[in-house]
Amino acid sequence: MNLSITPLGIGIVVILGVVAFFLVGWKGAIAALVGVVIGGLRGAPSRPRWVGGPGVEPHLLPEPALRWLREAHGALGVWMAEPSLEPDGGRRWHRVIAEGAITNSQLEVVEQRLNQGGEQAGSGAERLEFGTLLFGTAAGTSAAILLPPEASSDRRQVASEDVLRLLEGLTRRPLVERMVREQEQPTESVGSIGLRLAYQLERILNAEVIVVALDRGNVRVIGTSGQADRRLLETLAVPGSPLFQVARGDVPSLTTIADPLGGIVPDRRSRFSPAIVLPIRSGEEPVGAVAFWTADESAPIAPVIAEVNESMRNAGPRIVRALKMAELGESVVSDPLTGLKNRRGLEDAMRQIGQKQGALVYADLDKFKLLNDTLGHPAGDAALVHFSRLVHQQIRGGDTAARIGGEEFAIWLPGATLSWGVAVADRIRIRLGTTAWDWQGRSWPLSASFGVAAMPETSRSIENLPAQADTALMTAKKDGRNRVESARRVDGGRGSGAMVAL
């Protein structure tokens, strides 16, 4: 049975190609489409042949497209040209000609016409003795189709539209190729690198291992081994702690009996050996650090340390690439000053499917304008970063903290109850009030007010939580600041967490 591709058929093929591109990438899309077309053309009476020659080269992307276009319209030939990748310029030509359709002299006439019009953008048609040439040029790229003399006006119109569609796709091709190159160099996530390194070092050393990365001024835990406390993941090292100093390059390495992270998570386990803290570098630049406790009190022998160093040397550049990719991806949903999410990032987190319970905490630094007016805006920015760090240390890895205004913050606690949200807010309030902060040697007391709402206790809809938390926050401000207030329950009573700081 002989089959041919009609203009409707080529439209279906293109739609299938678009779907396949998003599902399996461009290579998979082309493979699928080639299979569809070859299957549809098997046994067709007139098969195109590839015509080669000086300056003509086959290419996976143009050849099937030109062949489909030629067969869809019963054309004598189809051409495309694109800017050359060589330094001397020029253009690369691709063409598909029907077997015996035109003579060599006619081919020369067509390509002379195309070369003459290749530098001017636009489209048109030219009637030749042996057919009608339809063509278009844009951004140095050209596409053309030669129809037989008997082609009707409707057929010429449809073919002209398809040539322009092909041209549009070809002009976008450099962007597609760049996307392909990026896909062929996949970047690991920071967390996967950290966990892999932690378990690799645990195997080498038979030791408990913590891995941190230097991320926009903070030192963040990105990996823990099986023997370590997984609650540490995504927590931030306390400034001045051993891991903080080594990761930032303040000191080359450390051996310490103190908690390498500065005691951010209480750990009652007894350790009988000091922690060894070593830097992770990319080239000469510090990008992170590891801390480990060996099973006995003796230091690892030289061959073991060499294997450890090699593992960290391999991880350093990967961590840098992963952090850059993560920063690019998060730039639209993150606050550049604090590193927390912005309002859009918070909304994205709250819109995740399947959330039926959760608490939303709103927070606002008290008397922040007075701080700015007295110490200056750089001091205000430093206070915001300080508060952000404290918030990050008091929430879980799956929680989302965001800066949604000047000195306004929000914390989304998925799965949390109202009382849990109130407890978290009060823990942050106490930590802020008991952690000393100064600006250039001048101490300044910091405090914050909090409002808490929760689903389903104060609202059956997640969309109502921001307004409820904001109202509760305003109540806390009005009633004296430095306190936590909860929204009214659905049943009309006050939330159980309303409290005044002592």
Short mmCIF file of C-alpha atoms in Angstrom, two decimals:
data_model
loop_
_atom_site.label_atom_id
_atom_site.label_comp_id
_atom_site.label_asym_id
_atom_site.label_seq_id
_atom_site.Cartn_x
_atom_site.Cartn_y
_atom_site.Cartn_z
CA MET A 1 0.00 0.00 0.00
CA ASN A 2 1.45 3.38 -1.06
CA LEU A 3 1.22 6.21 1.46
CA SER A 4 2.12 9.86 1.13
CA ILE A 5 2.27 12.76 3.58
CA THR A 6 -0.28 15.53 3.11
CA PRO A 7 -0.07 19.04 4.59
CA LEU A 8 -2.46 17.83 7.31
CA GLY A 9 -0.15 14.90 7.92
CA ILE A 10 2.89 17.08 8.32
CA GLY A 11 0.94 19.21 10.83
CA ILE A 12 0.21 16.11 12.89
CA VAL A 13 3.85 15.07 12.71
CA VAL A 14 4.96 18.52 13.91
CA ILE A 15 2.53 18.38 16.84
CA LEU A 16 3.84 14.94 17.77
CA GLY A 17 7.35 16.32 17.54
CA VAL A 18 6.60 19.18 19.94
CA VAL A 19 5.08 16.77 22.45
CA ALA A 20 8.05 14.40 22.13
CA PHE A 21 10.49 17.29 22.58
CA PHE A 22 9.07 18.21 25.98
CA LEU A 23 8.82 14.56 27.05
CA VAL A 24 12.14 13.11 25.89
CA GLY A 25 14.24 15.99 24.55
CA TRP A 26 15.17 16.87 20.98
CA LYS A 27 17.09 13.68 20.20
CA GLY A 28 14.22 11.49 21.30
CA ALA A 29 11.77 13.70 19.40
CA ILE A 30 13.69 13.38 16.15
CA ALA A 31 14.08 9.64 16.56
CA ALA A 32 10.34 9.28 17.15
CA LEU A 33 9.41 11.48 14.22
CA VAL A 34 11.81 9.74 11.84
CA GLY A 35 10.18 6.45 12.81
CA VAL A 36 6.70 7.89 12.18
CA VAL A 37 7.63 9.34 8.82
CA ILE A 38 9.57 6.33 7.57
CA GLY A 39 6.70 4.09 8.62
CA GLY A 40 4.25 6.32 6.73
CA LEU A 41 6.40 6.54 3.64
CA ARG A 42 7.29 2.89 3.32
CA GLY A 43 6.41 1.88 -0.21
CA ALA A 44 5.83 5.47 -1.44
CA PRO A 45 6.36 5.68 -5.22
CA SER A 46 8.68 8.67 -5.32
CA ARG A 47 11.46 8.73 -2.73
CA PRO A 48 13.72 11.76 -2.42
CA ARG A 49 17.46 11.41 -2.76
CA TRP A 50 20.18 13.37 -1.03
CA VAL A 51 22.12 15.55 -3.42
CA GLY A 52 25.59 16.36 -2.19
CA GLY A 53 28.28 18.61 -3.52
CA PRO A 54 30.60 21.45 -2.58
CA GLY A 55 29.23 23.33 0.43
CA VAL A 56 26.38 20.82 0.88
CA GLU A 57 26.32 18.62 3.96
CA PRO A 58 23.74 16.31 5.48
CA HIS A 59 22.43 17.16 8.93
CA LEU A 60 20.10 15.24 11.20
CA LEU A 61 17.75 18.15 11.87
CA PRO A 62 17.29 19.71 8.37
CA GLU A 63 17.19 16.53 6.25
CA PRO A 64 14.01 14.97 7.67
CA ALA A 65 12.29 18.36 7.75
CA LEU A 66 13.16 19.08 4.11
CA ARG A 67 12.17 15.60 3.04
CA TRP A 68 8.80 15.84 4.81
CA LEU A 69 8.16 19.24 3.25
CA ARG A 70 9.06 18.06 -0.26
CA GLU A 71 6.82 15.00 -0.05
CA ALA A 72 3.93 16.85 1.59
CA HIS A 73 3.68 19.23 -1.37
CA GLY A 74 4.93 17.02 -4.22
CA ALA A 75 7.75 19.54 -4.69
CA LEU A 76 10.63 19.18 -7.12
CA GLY A 77 13.07 20.20 -4.39
CA VAL A 78 13.49 21.92 -1.03
CA TRP A 79 16.49 23.99 0.12
CA MET A 80 17.72 25.62 3.29
CA ALA A 81 20.84 27.60 4.12
CA GLU A 82 22.17 28.73 7.48
CA PRO A 83 25.19 30.79 8.59
CA SER A 84 28.39 28.75 8.63
CA LEU A 85 30.12 27.95 11.89
CA GLU A 86 33.51 28.53 10.25
CA PRO A 87 35.42 31.79 10.86
CA ASP A 88 35.41 32.72 7.16
CA GLY A 89 31.61 33.01 7.17
CA GLY A 90 29.52 31.92 4.24
CA ARG A 91 26.49 29.67 4.51
CA ARG A 92 25.90 25.94 4.80
CA TRP A 93 23.43 24.51 2.29
CA HIS A 94 21.08 21.55 2.68
CA ARG A 95 18.79 20.30 -0.06
CA VAL A 96 16.50 17.40 -0.94
CA ILE A 97 15.67 16.89 -4.64
CA ALA A 98 13.13 14.46 -6.09
CA GLU A 99 14.75 11.79 -8.24
CA GLY A 100 15.05 13.02 -11.82
CA ALA A 101 12.88 16.07 -11.13
CA ILE A 102 15.24 18.76 -12.45
CA THR A 103 18.42 18.87 -14.49
CA ASN A 104 21.80 20.05 -13.26
CA SER A 105 21.46 23.29 -15.27
CA GLN A 106 18.06 23.96 -13.68
CA LEU A 107 19.56 23.24 -10.25
CA GLU A 108 22.24 25.84 -10.91
CA VAL A 109 19.59 28.41 -11.86
CA VAL A 110 17.66 27.83 -8.63
CA GLU A 111 20.69 28.04 -6.38
CA GLN A 112 21.99 31.12 -8.16
CA ARG A 113 18.64 32.83 -7.43
CA LEU A 114 18.83 31.75 -3.79
CA ASN A 115 22.41 32.99 -3.39
CA GLN A 116 21.48 36.37 -4.87
CA GLY A 117 18.63 36.89 -2.42
CA GLY A 118 20.25 35.28 0.62
CA GLU A 119 21.39 38.47 2.30
CA GLN A 120 18.04 40.27 2.25
CA ALA A 121 15.30 39.42 4.73
CA GLY A 122 11.88 38.76 3.28
CA SER A 123 9.88 36.27 1.26
CA GLY A 124 8.58 35.94 -2.26
CA ALA A 125 7.88 33.80 -5.32
CA GLU A 126 9.44 33.54 -8.76
CA ARG A 127 7.98 31.71 -11.72
CA LEU A 128 10.63 29.82 -13.68
CA GLU A 129 10.27 27.85 -16.93
CA PHE A 130 10.40 24.57 -14.99
CA GLY A 131 8.44 25.50 -11.86
CA THR A 132 7.55 28.08 -9.20
CA LEU A 133 10.20 28.94 -6.58
CA LEU A 134 8.85 30.03 -3.16
CA PHE A 135 11.46 31.38 -0.73
CA GLY A 136 12.05 33.24 2.52
CA THR A 137 15.11 34.68 4.31
CA ALA A 138 15.63 35.88 7.90
CA ALA A 139 18.72 36.38 10.07
CA GLY A 140 21.01 34.96 7.38
CA THR A 141 18.96 31.77 7.11
CA SER A 142 16.99 30.86 3.99
CA ALA A 143 14.39 28.26 3.05
CA ALA A 144 12.87 27.59 -0.39
CA ILE A 145 10.65 25.11 -2.20
CA LEU A 146 10.30 24.49 -5.95
CA LEU A 147 6.81 23.44 -7.04
CA PRO A 148 6.02 21.97 -10.46
CA PRO A 149 4.56 24.33 -13.10
CA GLU A 150 1.05 22.85 -12.77
CA ALA A 151 0.76 23.62 -9.03
CA SER A 152 -2.47 25.46 -8.23
CA SER A 153 -2.60 28.81 -6.43
CA ASP A 154 -4.01 27.15 -3.30
CA ARG A 155 -1.18 24.65 -3.29
CA ARG A 156 1.36 27.45 -3.71
CA GLN A 157 -0.22 29.35 -0.80
CA VAL A 158 -0.06 26.38 1.59
CA ALA A 159 3.51 25.55 0.53
CA SER A 160 4.58 29.16 1.04
CA GLU A 161 3.17 29.14 4.59
CA ASP A 162 5.04 25.90 5.38
CA VAL A 163 8.31 27.36 4.07
CA LEU A 164 7.90 30.35 6.39
CA ARG A 165 7.18 28.04 9.33
CA LEU A 166 10.33 26.08 8.52
CA LEU A 167 12.29 29.32 8.37
CA GLU A 168 10.95 30.41 11.75
CA GLY A 169 12.05 27.12 13.28
CA LEU A 170 15.51 27.36 11.72
CA THR A 171 16.13 30.87 13.07
CA ARG A 172 15.36 29.55 16.58
CA ARG A 173 17.71 26.62 16.18
CA PRO A 174 20.79 28.21 17.89
CA LEU A 175 18.74 28.58 21.08
CA VAL A 176 17.63 24.95 20.87
CA GLU A 177 21.24 23.80 20.36
CA ARG A 178 22.34 25.78 23.41
CA MET A 179 19.61 24.13 25.47
CA VAL A 180 20.79 20.74 24.23
CA ARG A 181 24.37 21.48 25.24
CA GLU A 182 23.19 22.43 28.71
CA GLN A 183 21.10 19.24 28.95
CA GLU A 184 24.13 17.16 27.97
CA GLN A 185 26.06 18.62 30.94
CA PRO A 186 23.70 17.87 33.81
CA THR A 187 24.38 19.51 37.15
CA GLU A 188 23.91 17.64 40.39
CA SER A 189 22.08 19.25 43.26
CA VAL A 190 24.13 20.57 46.17
CA GLY A 191 22.37 18.17 48.52
CA SER A 192 23.16 15.10 46.42
CA ILE A 193 26.85 16.06 46.24
CA GLY A 194 27.00 16.64 50.00
CA LEU A 195 25.30 13.35 50.89
CA ARG A 196 27.41 11.39 48.43
CA LEU A 197 30.62 12.91 49.82
CA ALA A 198 29.54 12.28 53.42
CA TYR A 199 28.87 8.60 52.78
CA GLN A 200 32.06 8.25 50.73
CA LEU A 201 34.15 9.65 53.57
CA GLU A 202 32.30 7.52 56.11
CA ARG A 203 33.28 4.43 54.10
CA ILE A 204 36.92 5.55 53.88
CA LEU A 205 37.28 6.63 57.52
CA ASN A 206 34.64 4.55 59.32
CA ALA A 207 33.65 7.86 60.89
CA GLU A 208 30.74 10.18 61.49
CA VAL A 209 30.90 12.91 58.84
CA ILE A 210 29.29 16.34 58.33
CA VAL A 211 29.68 18.26 55.04
CA VAL A 212 29.01 22.01 54.74
CA ALA A 213 29.07 24.44 51.81
CA LEU A 214 29.73 28.17 51.70
CA ASP A 215 26.51 29.56 50.27
CA ARG A 216 26.17 33.35 49.87
CA GLY A 217 27.99 34.10 53.10
CA ASN A 218 26.32 31.36 55.12
CA VAL A 219 27.82 27.97 55.91
CA ARG A 220 25.11 25.38 55.34
CA VAL A 221 25.06 21.66 56.10
CA ILE A 222 24.59 19.85 52.77
CA GLY A 223 25.44 16.29 53.82
CA THR A 224 25.53 13.96 56.81
CA SER A 225 26.72 10.38 56.88
CA GLY A 226 24.72 7.46 58.24
CA GLN A 227 26.34 7.80 61.66
CA ALA A 228 25.65 11.54 61.91
CA ASP A 229 22.52 13.36 63.10
CA ARG A 230 20.28 13.96 60.05
CA ARG A 231 18.55 16.82 61.86
CA LEU A 232 21.62 18.86 60.96
CA LEU A 233 20.80 18.89 57.23
CA GLU A 234 20.12 22.39 55.90
CA THR A 235 21.04 24.02 59.20
CA LEU A 236 23.53 26.90 59.28
CA ALA A 237 26.81 26.81 61.18
CA VAL A 238 27.11 29.40 63.93
CA PRO A 239 29.47 32.25 62.91
CA GLY A 240 32.87 31.65 64.46
CA SER A 241 32.32 27.91 64.88
CA PRO A 242 35.09 25.55 63.61
CA LEU A 243 33.22 24.56 60.44
CA PHE A 244 32.32 28.20 59.78
CA GLN A 245 35.95 29.29 60.03
CA VAL A 246 37.36 26.53 57.84
CA ALA A 247 34.64 26.75 55.19
CA ARG A 248 35.22 30.51 54.82
CA GLY A 249 39.00 30.11 54.69
CA ASP A 250 39.62 31.97 57.95
CA VAL A 251 41.79 29.06 59.12
CA PRO A 252 43.25 26.23 56.99
CA SER A 253 42.02 23.36 59.20
CA LEU A 254 41.14 22.56 62.81
CA THR A 255 41.08 19.78 65.35
CA THR A 256 38.54 20.57 68.04
CA ILE A 257 36.71 19.02 70.95
CA ALA A 258 33.95 21.64 70.58
CA ASP A 259 30.87 21.15 68.42
CA PRO A 260 32.10 21.98 64.88
CA LEU A 261 28.76 23.66 64.04
CA GLY A 262 28.53 25.67 67.25
CA GLY A 263 25.82 23.62 69.02
CA ILE A 264 22.88 24.43 66.75
CA VAL A 265 21.23 21.06 67.49
CA PRO A 266 21.55 19.52 70.98
CA ASP A 267 23.45 16.24 70.76
CA ARG A 268 23.79 14.09 73.87
CA ARG A 269 25.99 11.43 72.29
CA SER A 270 29.38 10.96 73.92
CA ARG A 271 32.40 11.33 71.66
CA PHE A 272 35.80 10.22 72.83
CA SER A 273 37.80 11.74 69.99
CA PRO A 274 38.12 15.32 68.71
CA ALA A 275 36.59 16.40 65.41
CA ILE A 276 38.94 16.96 62.51
CA VAL A 277 37.78 19.81 60.24
CA LEU A 278 39.22 20.03 56.71
CA PRO A 279 38.45 22.48 53.88
CA ILE A 280 36.80 21.71 50.54
CA ARG A 281 38.31 23.83 47.77
CA SER A 282 37.67 24.55 44.13
CA GLY A 283 41.12 25.42 42.89
CA GLU A 284 42.51 27.61 45.63
CA GLU A 285 39.14 29.01 46.76
CA PRO A 286 37.43 27.56 49.87
CA VAL A 287 33.89 26.40 49.06
CA GLY A 288 33.04 24.28 52.10
CA ALA A 289 34.40 21.95 54.73
CA VAL A 290 33.99 18.52 56.32
CA ALA A 291 34.12 17.49 59.95
CA PHE A 292 34.59 13.89 61.06
CA TRP A 293 35.18 11.88 64.21
CA THR A 294 37.25 8.74 63.81
CA ALA A 295 36.41 5.55 65.69
CA ASP A 296 39.55 5.81 67.80
CA GLU A 297 41.63 8.71 69.06
CA SER A 298 44.44 8.29 66.52
CA ALA A 299 44.56 10.48 63.41
CA PRO A 300 44.04 8.79 60.03
CA ILE A 301 47.19 7.52 58.36
CA ALA A 302 48.64 9.30 55.33
CA PRO A 303 47.18 7.04 52.59
CA VAL A 304 43.71 7.44 54.09
CA ILE A 305 44.08 11.22 54.29
CA ALA A 306 45.22 11.22 50.64
CA GLU A 307 42.03 9.40 49.63
CA VAL A 308 39.96 11.83 51.70
CA ASN A 309 41.65 14.82 50.04
CA GLU A 310 41.08 13.35 46.59
CA SER A 311 37.36 12.90 47.32
CA MET A 312 37.06 16.50 48.51
CA ARG A 313 39.11 17.81 45.57
CA ASN A 314 36.67 16.10 43.22
CA ALA A 315 33.63 17.48 45.08
CA GLY A 316 34.77 21.13 45.22
CA PRO A 317 34.15 22.19 41.59
CA ARG A 318 30.89 20.21 41.52
CA ILE A 319 29.65 22.09 44.57
CA VAL A 320 30.46 25.41 42.88
CA ARG A 321 28.54 24.44 39.72
CA ALA A 322 25.58 23.17 41.71
CA LEU A 323 25.42 26.34 43.81
CA LYS A 324 25.50 28.52 40.68
CA MET A 325 22.73 26.53 39.04
CA ALA A 326 20.65 26.61 42.22
CA GLU A 327 21.19 30.37 42.51
CA LEU A 328 20.05 30.89 38.90
CA GLY A 329 16.97 28.78 39.47
CA GLU A 330 16.10 30.45 42.77
CA SER A 331 16.83 34.04 41.76
CA VAL A 332 13.18 34.66 40.85
CA VAL A 333 11.87 33.22 44.13
CA SER A 334 14.57 34.33 46.59
CA ASP A 335 15.38 37.50 48.49
CA PRO A 336 18.88 38.63 47.47
CA LEU A 337 19.74 40.16 50.87
CA THR A 338 18.83 37.34 53.25
CA GLY A 339 18.82 34.29 50.98
CA LEU A 340 15.34 33.40 52.19
CA LYS A 341 12.44 32.98 49.78
CA ASN A 342 10.58 36.06 48.60
CA ARG A 343 6.80 36.39 48.49
CA ARG A 344 6.56 34.41 45.25
CA GLY A 345 8.69 31.62 46.70
CA LEU A 346 6.46 31.50 49.77
CA GLU A 347 3.32 31.32 47.63
CA ASP A 348 4.84 28.51 45.55
CA ALA A 349 5.56 26.52 48.71
CA MET A 350 2.05 27.04 50.07
CA ARG A 351 0.44 26.05 46.76
CA GLN A 352 1.92 22.57 46.69
CA ILE A 353 -0.73 19.93 46.06
CA GLY A 354 -2.01 17.78 48.90
CA GLN A 355 -1.45 20.14 51.83
CA LYS A 356 -4.36 19.84 54.25
CA GLN A 357 -2.68 21.07 57.41
CA GLY A 358 -0.08 23.70 58.16
CA ALA A 359 0.75 26.82 60.14
CA LEU A 360 1.74 30.22 58.79
CA VAL A 361 3.79 32.58 60.96
CA TYR A 362 4.12 36.27 60.18
CA ALA A 363 6.94 38.20 61.88
CA ASP A 364 7.95 41.85 61.99
CA LEU A 365 11.06 43.35 63.60
CA ASP A 366 10.06 45.85 66.29
CA LYS A 367 11.08 49.54 65.97
CA PHE A 368 13.05 48.81 62.82
CA LYS A 369 12.74 52.40 61.53
CA LEU A 370 14.41 53.66 64.71
CA LEU A 371 17.31 51.26 64.11
CA ASN A 372 17.69 52.49 60.51
CA ASP A 373 17.49 56.14 61.49
CA THR A 374 19.99 55.73 64.36
CA LEU A 375 22.59 53.32 62.94
CA GLY A 376 21.98 53.65 59.20
CA HIS A 377 20.56 51.39 56.52
CA PRO A 378 23.63 49.10 56.33
CA ALA A 379 23.01 48.30 60.01
CA GLY A 380 19.37 47.59 59.20
CA ASP A 381 20.40 45.18 56.46
CA ALA A 382 22.78 43.43 58.85
CA ALA A 383 19.98 43.07 61.42
CA LEU A 384 17.71 41.52 58.78
CA VAL A 385 20.42 39.01 57.85
CA HIS A 386 20.96 38.23 61.55
CA PHE A 387 17.26 37.60 62.09
CA SER A 388 17.06 35.48 58.94
CA ARG A 389 19.87 33.27 60.18
CA LEU A 390 18.13 32.75 63.53
CA VAL A 391 14.87 31.86 61.77
CA HIS A 392 16.64 29.36 59.52
CA GLN A 393 18.21 27.69 62.55
CA GLN A 394 14.85 27.19 64.29
CA ILE A 395 12.85 25.56 61.48
CA ARG A 396 12.87 22.17 59.80
CA GLY A 397 14.37 21.35 56.42
CA GLY A 398 10.91 21.11 54.82
CA ASP A 399 9.72 24.46 56.19
CA THR A 400 9.87 27.68 54.15
CA ALA A 401 11.07 31.00 55.54
CA ALA A 402 10.57 34.13 53.43
CA ARG A 403 11.19 37.85 53.56
CA ILE A 404 7.99 39.37 52.18
CA GLY A 405 8.63 43.06 52.86
CA GLY A 406 11.17 45.45 54.33
CA GLU A 407 11.35 44.02 57.87
CA GLU A 408 8.45 41.60 57.38
CA PHE A 409 8.96 37.83 57.33
CA ALA A 410 6.77 34.75 56.93
CA ILE A 411 7.32 31.09 57.81
CA TRP A 412 5.27 28.26 56.32
CA LEU A 413 5.23 25.08 58.43
CA PRO A 414 3.53 22.35 56.37
CA GLY A 415 1.77 19.74 58.49
CA ALA A 416 2.08 21.82 61.66
CA THR A 417 -0.75 22.53 64.10
CA LEU A 418 -1.62 25.98 65.43
CA SER A 419 0.05 25.27 68.77
CA TRP A 420 3.16 24.04 66.98
CA GLY A 421 3.29 27.24 64.93
CA VAL A 422 2.94 29.33 68.08
CA ALA A 423 5.75 27.35 69.75
CA VAL A 424 8.08 27.87 66.80
CA ALA A 425 7.31 31.58 66.72
CA ASP A 426 7.97 31.95 70.44
CA ARG A 427 11.20 29.96 70.16
CA ILE A 428 12.42 32.39 67.48
CA ARG A 429 11.27 35.37 69.57
CA ILE A 430 13.21 34.16 72.62
CA ARG A 431 16.31 33.32 70.58
CA LEU A 432 16.29 36.80 69.03
CA GLY A 433 15.94 38.49 72.41
CA THR A 434 18.71 36.47 74.03
CA THR A 435 21.27 36.58 71.21
CA ALA A 436 23.50 39.64 71.41
CA TRP A 437 23.73 41.77 68.28
CA ASP A 438 25.80 44.87 67.65
CA TRP A 439 26.71 47.11 64.76
CA GLN A 440 30.34 48.24 64.58
CA GLY A 441 30.78 47.81 68.32
CA ARG A 442 27.47 49.38 69.34
CA SER A 443 25.03 46.85 70.78
CA TRP A 444 21.37 47.13 69.90
CA PRO A 445 18.52 45.09 71.40
CA LEU A 446 16.42 43.32 68.76
CA SER A 447 12.90 42.00 69.21
CA ALA A 448 10.07 40.93 66.93
CA SER A 449 6.31 40.47 67.00
CA PHE A 450 4.55 37.42 65.56
CA GLY A 451 1.12 36.41 64.27
CA VAL A 452 0.15 32.78 63.65
CA ALA A 453 -2.68 31.18 61.67
CA ALA A 454 -3.20 27.53 60.85
CA MET A 455 -5.27 25.23 58.69
CA PRO A 456 -7.70 23.80 59.68
CA GLU A 457 -7.81 25.40 63.16
CA THR A 458 -8.27 29.04 62.10
CA SER A 459 -9.26 28.54 58.46
CA ARG A 460 -10.49 25.69 56.27
CA SER A 461 -8.79 27.32 53.27
CA ILE A 462 -5.06 27.92 52.87
CA GLU A 463 -5.81 31.13 50.95
CA ASN A 464 -7.13 32.79 54.12
CA LEU A 465 -4.03 32.15 56.23
CA PRO A 466 -1.96 35.21 55.14
CA ALA A 467 -4.73 37.67 56.05
CA GLN A 468 -5.31 35.91 59.38
CA ALA A 469 -1.62 35.80 60.28
CA ASP A 470 -1.25 39.48 59.36
CA THR A 471 -4.23 40.45 61.55
CA ALA A 472 -2.76 38.49 64.46
CA LEU A 473 0.60 40.21 63.89
CA MET A 474 -1.05 43.64 64.01
CA THR A 475 -2.68 42.65 67.31
CA ALA A 476 0.73 41.67 68.71
CA LYS A 477 2.15 45.04 67.64
CA LYS A 478 -0.77 46.97 69.11
CA ASP A 479 -0.66 45.08 72.40
CA GLY A 480 2.97 45.89 73.19
CA ARG A 481 5.28 44.18 70.65
CA ASN A 482 7.76 41.36 71.37
CA ARG A 483 4.96 38.84 71.64
CA VAL A 484 3.14 36.09 69.72
CA GLU A 485 -0.55 36.23 68.86
CA SER A 486 -2.61 33.57 67.11
CA ALA A 487 -5.63 34.08 64.88
CA ARG A 488 -9.14 33.28 65.95
CA ARG A 489 -10.23 29.69 65.58
CA VAL A 490 -12.95 28.67 63.17
CA ASP A 491 -15.24 28.04 66.16
CA GLY A 492 -14.84 31.69 67.21
CA GLY A 493 -12.48 31.20 70.17
CA ARG A 494 -8.96 32.59 70.44
CA GLY A 495 -6.11 30.38 69.43
CA SER A 496 -4.47 28.73 72.41
CA GLY A 497 -1.08 30.26 71.69
CA ALA A 498 -1.68 33.95 72.46
CA MET A 499 1.03 35.02 74.87
CA VAL A 500 2.93 38.01 76.19
CA ALA A 501 6.69 38.01 76.60
CA LEU A 502 7.88 38.05 80.18
#
